[in-house]
Coordinates of C-alpha atoms and ligand atoms in Angstrom, one line a residue:
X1 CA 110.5 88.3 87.4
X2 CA 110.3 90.5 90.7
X3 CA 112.6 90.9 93.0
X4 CA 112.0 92.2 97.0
X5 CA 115.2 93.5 98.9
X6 CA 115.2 96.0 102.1
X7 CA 117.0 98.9 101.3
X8 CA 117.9 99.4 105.5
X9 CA 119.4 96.9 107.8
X10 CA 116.3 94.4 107.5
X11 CA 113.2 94.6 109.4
X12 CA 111.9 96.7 106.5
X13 CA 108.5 94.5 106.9
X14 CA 109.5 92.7 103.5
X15 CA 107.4 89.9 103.9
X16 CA 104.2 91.7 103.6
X17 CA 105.5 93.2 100.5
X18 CA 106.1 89.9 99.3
X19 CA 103.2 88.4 100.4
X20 CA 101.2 91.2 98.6
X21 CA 102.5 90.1 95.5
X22 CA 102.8 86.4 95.4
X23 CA 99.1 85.9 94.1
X24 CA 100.8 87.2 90.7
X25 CA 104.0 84.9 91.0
X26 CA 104.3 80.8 91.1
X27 CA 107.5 80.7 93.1
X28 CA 108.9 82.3 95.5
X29 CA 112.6 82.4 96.3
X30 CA 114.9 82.5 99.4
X31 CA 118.3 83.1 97.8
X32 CA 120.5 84.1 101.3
X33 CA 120.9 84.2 104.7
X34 CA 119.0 81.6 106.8
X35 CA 116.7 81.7 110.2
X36 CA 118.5 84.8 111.4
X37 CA 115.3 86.3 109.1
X38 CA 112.3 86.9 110.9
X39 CA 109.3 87.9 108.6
X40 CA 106.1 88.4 110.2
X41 CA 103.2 88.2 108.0
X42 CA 99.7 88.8 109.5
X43 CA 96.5 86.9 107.5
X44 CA 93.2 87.6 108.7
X45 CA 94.5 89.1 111.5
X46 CA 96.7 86.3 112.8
X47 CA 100.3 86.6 113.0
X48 CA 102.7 84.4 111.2
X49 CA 106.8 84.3 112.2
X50 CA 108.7 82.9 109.0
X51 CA 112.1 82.3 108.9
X52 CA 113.0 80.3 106.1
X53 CA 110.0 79.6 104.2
X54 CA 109.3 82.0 101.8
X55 CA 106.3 83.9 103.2
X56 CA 104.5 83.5 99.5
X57 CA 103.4 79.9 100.2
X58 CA 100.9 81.3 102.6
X59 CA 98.8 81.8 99.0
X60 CA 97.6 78.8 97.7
X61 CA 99.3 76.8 95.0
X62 CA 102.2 79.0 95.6
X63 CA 106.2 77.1 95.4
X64 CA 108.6 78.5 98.3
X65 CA 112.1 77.7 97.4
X66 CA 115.1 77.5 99.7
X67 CA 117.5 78.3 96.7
X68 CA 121.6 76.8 97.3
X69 CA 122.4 80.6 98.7
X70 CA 120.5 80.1 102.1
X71 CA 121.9 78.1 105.2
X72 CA 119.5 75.8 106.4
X73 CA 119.1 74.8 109.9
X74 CA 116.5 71.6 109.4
X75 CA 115.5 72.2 113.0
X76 CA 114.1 75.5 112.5
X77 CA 113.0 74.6 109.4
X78 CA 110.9 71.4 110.5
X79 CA 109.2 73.5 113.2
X80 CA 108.3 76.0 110.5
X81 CA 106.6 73.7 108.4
X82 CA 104.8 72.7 111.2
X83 CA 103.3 76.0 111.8
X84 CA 102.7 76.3 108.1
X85 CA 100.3 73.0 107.9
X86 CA 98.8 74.7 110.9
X87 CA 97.8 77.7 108.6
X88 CA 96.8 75.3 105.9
X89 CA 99.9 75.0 103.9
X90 CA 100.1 72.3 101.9
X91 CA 104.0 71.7 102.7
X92 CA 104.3 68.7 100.7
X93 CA 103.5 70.0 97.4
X94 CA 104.5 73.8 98.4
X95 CA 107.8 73.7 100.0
X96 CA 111.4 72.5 97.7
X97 CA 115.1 72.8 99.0
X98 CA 117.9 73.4 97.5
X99 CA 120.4 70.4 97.4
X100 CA 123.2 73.1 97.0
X101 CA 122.1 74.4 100.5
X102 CA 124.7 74.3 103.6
X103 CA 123.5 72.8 106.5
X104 CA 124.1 74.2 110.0
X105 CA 124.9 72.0 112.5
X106 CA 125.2 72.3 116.6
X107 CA 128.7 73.2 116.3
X108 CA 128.0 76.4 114.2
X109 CA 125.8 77.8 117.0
X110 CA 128.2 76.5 119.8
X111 CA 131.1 78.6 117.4
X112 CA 129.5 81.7 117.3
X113 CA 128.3 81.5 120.9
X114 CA 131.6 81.7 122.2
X115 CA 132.6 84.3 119.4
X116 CA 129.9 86.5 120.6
X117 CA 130.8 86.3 124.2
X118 CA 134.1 87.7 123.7
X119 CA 134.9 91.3 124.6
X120 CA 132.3 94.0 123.7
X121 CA 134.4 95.8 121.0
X122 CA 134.5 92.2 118.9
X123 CA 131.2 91.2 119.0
X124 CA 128.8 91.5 116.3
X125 CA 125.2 91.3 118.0
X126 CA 124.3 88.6 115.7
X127 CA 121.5 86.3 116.1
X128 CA 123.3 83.5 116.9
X129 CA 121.8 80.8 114.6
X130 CA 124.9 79.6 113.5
X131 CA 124.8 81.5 110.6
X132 CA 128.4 83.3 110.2
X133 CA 130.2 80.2 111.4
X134 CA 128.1 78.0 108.4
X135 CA 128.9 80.9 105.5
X136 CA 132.6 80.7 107.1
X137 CA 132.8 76.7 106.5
X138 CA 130.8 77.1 102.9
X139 CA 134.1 79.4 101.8
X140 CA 136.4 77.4 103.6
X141 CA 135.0 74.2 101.4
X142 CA 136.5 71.7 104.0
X143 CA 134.1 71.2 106.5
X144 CA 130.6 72.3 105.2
X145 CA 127.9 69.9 104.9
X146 CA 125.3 70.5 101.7
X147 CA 121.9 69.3 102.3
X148 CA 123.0 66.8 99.1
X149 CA 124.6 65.8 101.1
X150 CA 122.3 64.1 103.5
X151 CA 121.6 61.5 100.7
X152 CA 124.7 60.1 100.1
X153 CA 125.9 58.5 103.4
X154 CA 128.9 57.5 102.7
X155 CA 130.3 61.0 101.5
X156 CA 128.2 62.3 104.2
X157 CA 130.0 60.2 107.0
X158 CA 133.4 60.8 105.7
X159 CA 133.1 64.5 105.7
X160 CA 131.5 64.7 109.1
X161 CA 134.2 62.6 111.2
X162 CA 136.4 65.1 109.3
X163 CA 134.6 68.4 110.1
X164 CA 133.6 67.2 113.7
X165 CA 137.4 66.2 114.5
X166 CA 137.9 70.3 113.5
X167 CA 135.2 71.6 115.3
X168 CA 136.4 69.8 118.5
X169 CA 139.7 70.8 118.0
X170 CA 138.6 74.6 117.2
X171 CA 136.3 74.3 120.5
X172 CA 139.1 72.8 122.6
X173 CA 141.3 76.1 121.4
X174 CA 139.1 78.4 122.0
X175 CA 138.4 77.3 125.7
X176 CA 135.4 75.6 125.7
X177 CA 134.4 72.0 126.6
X178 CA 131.7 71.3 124.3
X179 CA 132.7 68.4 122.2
X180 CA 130.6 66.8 119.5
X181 CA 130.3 63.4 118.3
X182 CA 131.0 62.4 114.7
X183 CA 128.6 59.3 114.8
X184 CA 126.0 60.9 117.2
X185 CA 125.8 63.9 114.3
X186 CA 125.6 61.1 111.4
X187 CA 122.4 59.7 113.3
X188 CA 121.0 62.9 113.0
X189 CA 121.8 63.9 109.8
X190 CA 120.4 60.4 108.9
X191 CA 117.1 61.5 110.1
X192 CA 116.7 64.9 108.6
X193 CA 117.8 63.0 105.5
X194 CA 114.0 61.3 105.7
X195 CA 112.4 64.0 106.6
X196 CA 113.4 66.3 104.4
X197 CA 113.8 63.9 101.3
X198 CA 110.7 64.6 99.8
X199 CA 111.6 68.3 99.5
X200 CA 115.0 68.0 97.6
X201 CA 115.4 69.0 94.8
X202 CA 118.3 70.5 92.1
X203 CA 116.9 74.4 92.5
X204 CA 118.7 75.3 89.5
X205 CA 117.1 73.0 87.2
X206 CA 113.7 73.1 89.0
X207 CA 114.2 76.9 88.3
X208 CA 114.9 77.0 85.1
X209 CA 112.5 74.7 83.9
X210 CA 109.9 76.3 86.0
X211 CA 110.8 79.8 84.2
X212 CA 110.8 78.0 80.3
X213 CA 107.2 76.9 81.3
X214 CA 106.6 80.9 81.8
X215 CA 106.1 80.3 85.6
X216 CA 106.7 83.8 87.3
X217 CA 108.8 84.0 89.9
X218 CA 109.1 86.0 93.0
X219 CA 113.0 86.5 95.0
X220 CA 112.4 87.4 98.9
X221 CA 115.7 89.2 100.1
X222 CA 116.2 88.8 103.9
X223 CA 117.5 91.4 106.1
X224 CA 119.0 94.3 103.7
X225 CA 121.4 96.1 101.9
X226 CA 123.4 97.8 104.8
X227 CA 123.9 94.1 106.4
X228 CA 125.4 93.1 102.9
X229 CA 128.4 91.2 103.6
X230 CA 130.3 93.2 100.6
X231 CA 128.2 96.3 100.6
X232 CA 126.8 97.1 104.0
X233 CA 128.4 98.6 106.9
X234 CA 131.1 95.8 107.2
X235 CA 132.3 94.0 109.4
X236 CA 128.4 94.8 111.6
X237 CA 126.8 92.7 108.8
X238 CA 125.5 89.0 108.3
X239 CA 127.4 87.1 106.2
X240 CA 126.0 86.9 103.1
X241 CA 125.3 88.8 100.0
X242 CA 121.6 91.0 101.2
X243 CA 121.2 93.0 98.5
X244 CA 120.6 92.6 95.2
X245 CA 124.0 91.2 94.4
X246 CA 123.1 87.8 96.2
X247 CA 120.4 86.8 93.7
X248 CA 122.0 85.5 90.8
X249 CA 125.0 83.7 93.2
X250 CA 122.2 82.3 95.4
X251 CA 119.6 80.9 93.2
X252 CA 121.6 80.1 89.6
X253 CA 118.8 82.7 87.7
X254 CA 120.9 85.6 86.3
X255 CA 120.6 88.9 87.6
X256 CA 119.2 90.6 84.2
X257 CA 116.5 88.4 84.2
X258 CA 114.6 90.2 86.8
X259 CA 112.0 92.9 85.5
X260 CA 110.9 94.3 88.5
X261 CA 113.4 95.2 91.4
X262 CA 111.6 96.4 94.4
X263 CA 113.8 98.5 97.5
X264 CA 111.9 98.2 100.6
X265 CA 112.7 100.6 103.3
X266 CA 110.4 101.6 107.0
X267 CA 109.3 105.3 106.9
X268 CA 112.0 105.5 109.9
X269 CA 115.1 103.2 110.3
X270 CA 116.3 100.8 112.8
X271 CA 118.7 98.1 113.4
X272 CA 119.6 95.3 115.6
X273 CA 122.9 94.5 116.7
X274 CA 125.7 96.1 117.2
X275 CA 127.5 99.1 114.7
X276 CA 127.3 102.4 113.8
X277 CA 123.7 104.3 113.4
X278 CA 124.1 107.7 112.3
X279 CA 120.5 108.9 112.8
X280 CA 119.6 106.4 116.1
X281 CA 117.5 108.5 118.8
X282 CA 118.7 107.1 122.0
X283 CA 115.7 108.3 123.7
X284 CA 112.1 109.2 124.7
X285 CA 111.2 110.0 120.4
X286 CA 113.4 106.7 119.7
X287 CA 111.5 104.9 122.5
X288 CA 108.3 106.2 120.8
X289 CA 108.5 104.6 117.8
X290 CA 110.1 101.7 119.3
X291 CA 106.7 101.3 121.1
X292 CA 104.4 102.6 118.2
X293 CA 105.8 99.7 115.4
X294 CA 106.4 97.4 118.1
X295 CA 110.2 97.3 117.2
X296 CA 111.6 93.6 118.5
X297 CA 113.2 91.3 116.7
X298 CA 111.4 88.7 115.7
X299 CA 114.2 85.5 116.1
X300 CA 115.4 87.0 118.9
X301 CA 113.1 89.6 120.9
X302 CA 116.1 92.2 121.1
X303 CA 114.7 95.7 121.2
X304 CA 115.2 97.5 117.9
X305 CA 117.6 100.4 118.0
X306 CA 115.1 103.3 116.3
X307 CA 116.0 106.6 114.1
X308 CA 115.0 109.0 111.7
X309 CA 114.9 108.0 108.2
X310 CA 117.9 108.0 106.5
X311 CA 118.3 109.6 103.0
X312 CA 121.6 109.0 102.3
X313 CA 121.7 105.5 103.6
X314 CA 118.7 104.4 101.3
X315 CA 119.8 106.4 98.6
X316 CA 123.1 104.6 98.7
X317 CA 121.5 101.1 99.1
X318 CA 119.1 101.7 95.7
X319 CA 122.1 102.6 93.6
X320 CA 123.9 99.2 95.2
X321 CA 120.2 97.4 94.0
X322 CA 119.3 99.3 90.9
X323 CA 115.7 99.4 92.1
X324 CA 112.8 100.6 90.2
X325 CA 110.5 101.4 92.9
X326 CA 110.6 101.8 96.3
X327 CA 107.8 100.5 99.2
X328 CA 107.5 102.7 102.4
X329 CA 106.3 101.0 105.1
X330 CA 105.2 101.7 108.4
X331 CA 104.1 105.1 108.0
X332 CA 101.3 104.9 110.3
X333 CA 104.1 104.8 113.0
X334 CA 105.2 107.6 112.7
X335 CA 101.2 109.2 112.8
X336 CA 101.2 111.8 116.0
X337 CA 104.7 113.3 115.8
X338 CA 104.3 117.0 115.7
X339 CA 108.0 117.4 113.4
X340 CA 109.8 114.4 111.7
X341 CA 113.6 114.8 110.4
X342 CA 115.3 113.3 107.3
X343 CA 118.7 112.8 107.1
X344 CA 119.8 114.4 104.1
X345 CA 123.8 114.7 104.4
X346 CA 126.0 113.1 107.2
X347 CA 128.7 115.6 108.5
X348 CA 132.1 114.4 109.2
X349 CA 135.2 116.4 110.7
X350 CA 133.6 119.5 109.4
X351 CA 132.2 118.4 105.9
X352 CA 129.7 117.1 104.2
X353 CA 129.1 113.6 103.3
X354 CA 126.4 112.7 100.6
X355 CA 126.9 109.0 100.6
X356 CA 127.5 106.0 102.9
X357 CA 131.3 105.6 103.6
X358 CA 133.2 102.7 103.5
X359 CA 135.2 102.3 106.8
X360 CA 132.9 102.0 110.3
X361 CA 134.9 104.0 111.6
X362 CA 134.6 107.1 110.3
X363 CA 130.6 106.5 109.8
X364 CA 130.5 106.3 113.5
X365 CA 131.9 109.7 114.0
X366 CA 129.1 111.2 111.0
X367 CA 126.7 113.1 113.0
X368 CA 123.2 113.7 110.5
X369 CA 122.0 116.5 108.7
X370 CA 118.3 116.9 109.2
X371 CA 116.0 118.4 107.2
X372 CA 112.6 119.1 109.3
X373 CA 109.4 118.4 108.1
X374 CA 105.9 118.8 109.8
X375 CA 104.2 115.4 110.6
X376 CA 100.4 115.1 110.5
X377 CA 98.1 113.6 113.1
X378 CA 95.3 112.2 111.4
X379 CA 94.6 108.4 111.8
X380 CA 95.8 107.0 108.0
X381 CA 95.5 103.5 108.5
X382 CA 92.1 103.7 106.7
X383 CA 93.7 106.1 103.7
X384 CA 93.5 103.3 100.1
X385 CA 95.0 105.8 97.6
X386 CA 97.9 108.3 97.8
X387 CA 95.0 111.2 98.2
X388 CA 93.8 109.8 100.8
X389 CA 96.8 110.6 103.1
X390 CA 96.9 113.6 104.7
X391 CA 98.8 116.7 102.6
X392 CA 101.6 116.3 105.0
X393 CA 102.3 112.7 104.9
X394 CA 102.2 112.9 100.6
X395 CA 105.0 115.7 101.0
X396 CA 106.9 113.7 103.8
X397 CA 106.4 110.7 100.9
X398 CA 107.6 112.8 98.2
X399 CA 110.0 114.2 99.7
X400 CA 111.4 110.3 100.6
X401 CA 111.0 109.8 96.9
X402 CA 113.2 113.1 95.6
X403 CA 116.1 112.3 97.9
X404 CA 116.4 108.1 97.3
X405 CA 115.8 109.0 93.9
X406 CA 113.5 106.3 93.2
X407 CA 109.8 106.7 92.7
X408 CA 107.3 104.8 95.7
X409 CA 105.5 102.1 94.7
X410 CA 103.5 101.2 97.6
X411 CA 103.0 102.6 100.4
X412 CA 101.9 100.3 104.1
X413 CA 99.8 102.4 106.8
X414 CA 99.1 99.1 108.8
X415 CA 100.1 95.7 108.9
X416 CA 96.6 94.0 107.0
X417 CA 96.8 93.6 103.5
X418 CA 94.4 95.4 102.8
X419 CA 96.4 98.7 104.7
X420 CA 98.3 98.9 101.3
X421 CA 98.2 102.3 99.3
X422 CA 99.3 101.2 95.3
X423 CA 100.3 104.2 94.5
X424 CA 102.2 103.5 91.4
X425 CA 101.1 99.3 89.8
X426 CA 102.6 99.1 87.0
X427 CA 105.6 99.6 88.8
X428 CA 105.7 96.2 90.6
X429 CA 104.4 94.9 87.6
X430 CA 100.3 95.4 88.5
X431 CA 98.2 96.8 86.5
Ligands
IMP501 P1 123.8 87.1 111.9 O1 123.1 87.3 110.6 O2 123.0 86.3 112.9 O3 125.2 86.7 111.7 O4 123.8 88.6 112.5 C1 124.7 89.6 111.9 C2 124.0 91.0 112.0 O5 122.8 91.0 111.2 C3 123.5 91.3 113.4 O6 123.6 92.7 113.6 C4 122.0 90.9 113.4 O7 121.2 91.6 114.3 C5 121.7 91.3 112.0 N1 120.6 90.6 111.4 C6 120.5 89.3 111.0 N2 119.3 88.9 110.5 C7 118.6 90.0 110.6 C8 117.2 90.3 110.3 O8 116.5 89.5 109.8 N3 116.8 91.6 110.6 C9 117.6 92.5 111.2 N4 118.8 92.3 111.5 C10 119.3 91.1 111.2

């Protein structure tokens, strides 16, 4: 059992790890977050956007699960299947839901909208697909709607006239005139019930039964460890558990089951959204690399915010995980730069910090401690083994791998499959 989880605030190009290695796994699991995710997966040199499919049914015969953790937004999710049968997915028979799934519904987005238009300082830069205000109803227990749900009307009704009379009430407090209609939201439900029927299932059961038949099974983390809602850089996270915590909670397999934990993290960093970014270059390098990985959010198009790699930040997220292995990715980005810098330490009122503190605050004041290597400025994207790469792009590597702590698995110098160094197999369980 493998698991794939971004060691960075997501964007770590995830899904091509995952996609690299669902021909040796049956399922593949979504176990958090929602269409906030944006995985962009390129076959045959055609671009794919998932959001809430796991990218592994692009491989035939493979199962993506949308395990009870995630929050489902049918709309989204009926488009995406749509561009899946485009690719040749076979949706029907490749694509199961969790009925332990949340739904989100208009007033979620409509929620966080106004939330996020409130005054700079409170605003979380989120991606504004409902997800927050959805997590917030699924704790709350009142109001949420399960997708379950959807096939028991009755229940379905009752809890909706209640959760809309809330909503309208919580949008008439907060200033807004959007109302929503109780019966007009029952219609639609209705709908997505039909359409989504065939694709119901109890993930827990179909999950264990799967793993008794000796099916292998793959768990896709979305976005990553520092947007953990417990571990990352609270409160500029998502609201769900990102890391490796959110595995067991969100798909009903316990944690020690998995064999293979994989951290993913960019040979750079970035983020989206608002909150602190120790090693962000706010200019012309930061714009460089923005430009060289195209560094734009997939849901939303925002412009990645762009740094240096950070040591101490991955180093904390992998002992968070309890990876194995670790995949870089995107090294051919950073191709051309005549000196690269590695955060090694942050400094703080005068010392030394060797580990991600707890309160925002004070990691916005931590200013980084680089360490300077040379770069290189041969073309790598044709390199297929860790010899390959130029000698100073194995000691940037190494030296990646000395201060995480955690040996590199695979290495990405372009965004084919086939631009994949293995470097160490038997790590992700190959070979
Ligand atoms: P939310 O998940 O939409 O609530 O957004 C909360 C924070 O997580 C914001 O800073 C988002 O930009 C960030 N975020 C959510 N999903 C992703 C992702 O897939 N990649 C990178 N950042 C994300």
């Amino acid at each position: 059992m493998t698991a794939v989880v971004g060691l960075q605030w997501g964007d770590e190009a995830k899904g091509k790890v995952v996609d690299l290695l669902s021909d040796s796994h049956d399922i593949v699991v979504r176990f958090q977050g929602g269409a906030n995710a944006g995985h962009t997966v390129t076959v045959d040199g055609r671009q794919l956007k998932m959001s809430l499919i796991p990218s592994g049914v692009l491989h035939t015969g493979v199962i993506g699960l949308i395990g009870n953790g995630v929050v489902v937004d049918p709309e989204a999710l009926f488009q995406e299947m749509e561009q899946c049968r485009d690719a040749g997915v076979d949706v029907e028979k490749q694509v199961r839901i969790s009925d332990r799934a949340h739904l989100i519904l208009p007033y979620h987005k409509a929620e966080e909208s106004i939330l996020e238009h409130q005054a700079e300082g409170a605003r979380i830069g989120t991606t504004l697909r409902g997800i927050g205000p959805c997590y917030q109803d699924k704790v709350g227990r009142r109001f949420s709607i399960r997708v379950g749900d959807l096939l028991h009307p009755s229940w379905l009704r009752e809890r909706l006239e209640r959760a809309v009379a809330h909503k309208n009430r919580v949008l008439a407090a907060m200033g807004s005139e959007e109302r929503f209609s109780a019966e007009a939201l029952f219609e639609t439900c209705r709908s997505w019930a039909e359409r989504l029927r065939p694709y119901i299932v109890d993930s827990v059961e179909f999950l264990h039964e799967a793993v008794a038949q000796g099916r292998r099974v793959l768990f896709e983390g979305a976005q990553g460890t520092l947007l953990d809602v417990d571990h990352g850089t609270y409160p500029y996270v998502t609201s769900s558990n990102s890391s490796m915590s959110g595995i067991a909670a969100g798909s009903g397999i316990p944690a020690r089951w998995v064999t293979h934990a994989i951290g993913v993290v960019k040979a750079y960093t970035t983020r989206v959204g608002s909150g602190p970014f120790p090693t962000e270059l706010d200019n012309e390098l930061g714009e460089r690399i923005r430009e060289a990985g195209n560094e734009f959010g997939t849901v939303t198009g925002r412009p990645r915010r762009c740094g240096w790699f950070d040591a101490v930040a991955a180093r904390y997220s992998a002992k968070i995980c309890g990876v194995d292995s670790l995949a870089v990715m995107l090294l051919d980005v950073l191709t051309g730069f005549e000196e690269l810098a590695i955060c090694v330490a942050y400094l703080y009122q005068g010392r030394e910090l060797r580990t991600v503190p707890s309160h925002p605050d004070v990691l916005r004041q931590c200013e980084p401690v680089y360490e300077l290597v040379p770069g290189w400025s041969e073309d790598i994207t044709g390199a297929r083994s860790f010899g390959e790469l130029p000698e100073r792009a194995r000691q940037y590597l190494r030296r990646i791998e000395q201060l995480v702590g955690v040996p590199i698995a695979i290495v990405s110098v372009g965004p084919e499959r086939s631009e994949t160094i293995w470097v160490e197999p038997a790590l992700v369980g190959r070979g």
